[in-house]
């Protein structure tokens, strides 16, 4: 098979060689300079190098044709889903329809698709009325329609304040407004094959993505299987017409126990989800997603750990570029039986690498904690203690000016 891969996710997260036999198949990676250096040495493949400052889709379309003989186009990054559709059309390669892709990419389209499904979701509008108020008055969220990692998301105390903010945006049409839901936040990660859900694991967030974007730590811990979670996720998959690949679903549980859809992505979850899922279930999500999308036989699962896994991420994107970072972990937490691994950012002297973009990668943040326990309640308590007691601070170097 001749395969074109949009190499937009760090290679070490996907490890394509685990899902594709590069000696058997002809693989071409589309990548910029960074993605190119991440490809393993000696990997049998072709490389289509692009300029990251220019539109990726336009470059691929300009440099490929149907005569190249590509049979599959693989795009596992959320940012590449819609571009990959255009590339498939250009190359004559089959794939999901544009409507299917917009249902998992556009936050207005996905909630519109749920309107007749019975899945509760926040009330929303693509844009506020020209005259008159929103259909609700309370706390309100303004977010990019095609955003990720909660970048650009703002929360306002009232609907009126949210509308006022919306009207100050440079590109308001790229945003939507929705009511704020009070409740605990969860994420569900699974695989979908021919519209059927499998290998579902639900985790409870510690912290929230919108707060992580503002510089607060975030994490999650896995929970025991509950059939109501599986039913809810399966209902979302059916309503949105998701046919294949990874599912990363975020939802609330209210104080009354009601499950409320927040948003969904037809891709891998970020942070420590791949490793946590692998250890808990034995299923390496990227390899299985590749097999499903390319029509290969799925790999044999590894042996599950018998434990519930979680992680915490202490961000660095809000720190000054080149700032020294001081991480304080109490000894009791550092030596806690839940700790599997502490990733401390490798620093060159006292300086941290340049920051600015939101990153969930363990090699790009000041501290990343991997944890597990046989009792999910003990794991949750440990994660919450870490949030309260671990500090990551920016320090001023001696002699530096404020």
PDB file of C-alpha atoms in Angstrom, residues 107 111 114 119-123 139-141 143 150 153-155 176 178-188 202-211 218 223 226 228-229 232-233 236 248-264:
ATOM      1  CA  UNK A 107     -18.036  23.038  17.756  1.00  0.00           C
ATOM      2  CA  UNK A 111     -23.794  20.388  18.804  1.00  0.00           C
ATOM      3  CA  UNK A 114     -26.831  16.358  18.627  1.00  0.00           C
ATOM      4  CA  UNK A 119     -27.722  13.839  24.257  1.00  0.00           C
ATOM      5  CA  UNK A 120     -27.781  16.828  26.575  1.00  0.00           C
ATOM      6  CA  UNK A 121     -25.359  19.579  25.598  1.00  0.00           C
ATOM      7  CA  UNK A 122     -24.885  23.257  26.480  1.00  0.00           C
ATOM      8  CA  UNK A 123     -27.252  25.738  24.893  1.00  0.00           C
ATOM      9  CA  UNK A 139     -22.191  32.282  33.086  1.00  0.00           C
ATOM     10  CA  UNK A 140     -21.163  31.975  29.439  1.00  0.00           C
ATOM     11  CA  UNK A 141     -18.226  30.600  27.443  1.00  0.00           C
ATOM     12  CA  UNK A 143     -14.613  29.708  22.307  1.00  0.00           C
ATOM     13  CA  UNK A 150      -8.699  25.542  25.184  1.00  0.00           C
ATOM     14  CA  UNK A 153     -11.448  30.222  25.337  1.00  0.00           C
ATOM     15  CA  UNK A 154     -12.856  32.821  27.758  1.00  0.00           C
ATOM     16  CA  UNK A 155     -15.421  32.416  30.543  1.00  0.00           C
ATOM     17  CA  UNK A 176     -19.313  30.588  19.231  1.00  0.00           C
ATOM     18  CA  UNK A 178     -22.423  28.530  24.926  1.00  0.00           C
ATOM     19  CA  UNK A 179     -23.802  28.357  28.429  1.00  0.00           C
ATOM     20  CA  UNK A 180     -21.391  27.358  31.185  1.00  0.00           C
ATOM     21  CA  UNK A 181     -22.141  23.961  32.726  1.00  0.00           C
ATOM     22  CA  UNK A 182     -21.530  23.432  36.425  1.00  0.00           C
ATOM     23  CA  UNK A 183     -20.185  19.974  37.185  1.00  0.00           C
ATOM     24  CA  UNK A 184     -17.206  17.674  37.258  1.00  0.00           C
ATOM     25  CA  UNK A 185     -15.376  17.265  33.966  1.00  0.00           C
ATOM     26  CA  UNK A 186     -14.410  13.901  32.451  1.00  0.00           C
ATOM     27  CA  UNK A 187     -12.765  12.620  29.295  1.00  0.00           C
ATOM     28  CA  UNK A 188     -13.526   9.342  27.549  1.00  0.00           C
ATOM     29  CA  UNK A 202     -13.152   7.209  31.258  1.00  0.00           C
ATOM     30  CA  UNK A 203     -11.023   9.532  33.391  1.00  0.00           C
ATOM     31  CA  UNK A 204     -11.932  12.352  35.762  1.00  0.00           C
ATOM     32  CA  UNK A 205     -10.096  15.624  35.226  1.00  0.00           C
ATOM     33  CA  UNK A 206      -8.062  17.209  37.986  1.00  0.00           C
ATOM     34  CA  UNK A 207      -8.166  20.862  36.990  1.00  0.00           C
ATOM     35  CA  UNK A 208      -9.727  22.017  33.717  1.00  0.00           C
ATOM     36  CA  UNK A 209      -8.270  22.582  30.233  1.00  0.00           C
ATOM     37  CA  UNK A 210      -9.402  26.214  30.180  1.00  0.00           C
ATOM     38  CA  UNK A 211      -7.422  26.834  33.397  1.00  0.00           C
ATOM     39  CA  UNK A 218      -4.089  19.859  34.835  1.00  0.00           C
ATOM     40  CA  UNK A 223     -12.142   5.355  36.700  1.00  0.00           C
ATOM     41  CA  UNK A 226     -19.556   2.284  34.173  1.00  0.00           C
ATOM     42  CA  UNK A 228     -23.798   4.563  31.608  1.00  0.00           C
ATOM     43  CA  UNK A 229     -20.540   6.156  30.389  1.00  0.00           C
ATOM     44  CA  UNK A 232     -23.398   7.990  26.585  1.00  0.00           C
ATOM     45  CA  UNK A 233     -20.237   7.788  24.450  1.00  0.00           C
ATOM     46  CA  UNK A 236     -22.503  10.532  20.773  1.00  0.00           C
ATOM     47  CA  UNK A 248     -11.630  11.759  22.665  1.00  0.00           C
ATOM     48  CA  UNK A 249     -14.857  12.912  24.298  1.00  0.00           C
ATOM     49  CA  UNK A 250     -15.203  15.495  27.080  1.00  0.00           C
ATOM     50  CA  UNK A 251     -18.350  15.665  29.184  1.00  0.00           C
ATOM     51  CA  UNK A 252     -19.667  16.939  32.503  1.00  0.00           C
ATOM     52  CA  UNK A 253     -21.527  15.240  35.296  1.00  0.00           C
ATOM     53  CA  UNK A 254     -23.817  17.647  37.111  1.00  0.00           C
ATOM     54  CA  UNK A 255     -24.617  17.563  40.837  1.00  0.00           C
ATOM     55  CA  UNK A 256     -27.812  15.715  39.881  1.00  0.00           C
ATOM     56  CA  UNK A 257     -25.811  12.978  38.130  1.00  0.00           C
ATOM     57  CA  UNK A 258     -26.716  14.020  34.584  1.00  0.00           C
ATOM     58  CA  UNK A 259     -24.102  13.589  31.847  1.00  0.00           C
ATOM     59  CA  UNK A 260     -23.675  16.649  29.611  1.00  0.00           C
ATOM     60  CA  UNK A 261     -21.701  16.681  26.357  1.00  0.00           C
ATOM     61  CA  UNK A 262     -18.950  19.319  26.119  1.00  0.00           C
ATOM     62  CA  UNK A 263     -17.071  18.510  22.898  1.00  0.00           C
ATOM     63  CA  UNK A 264     -15.530  15.649  20.974  1.00  0.00           C
TER      64      UNK A 264
END
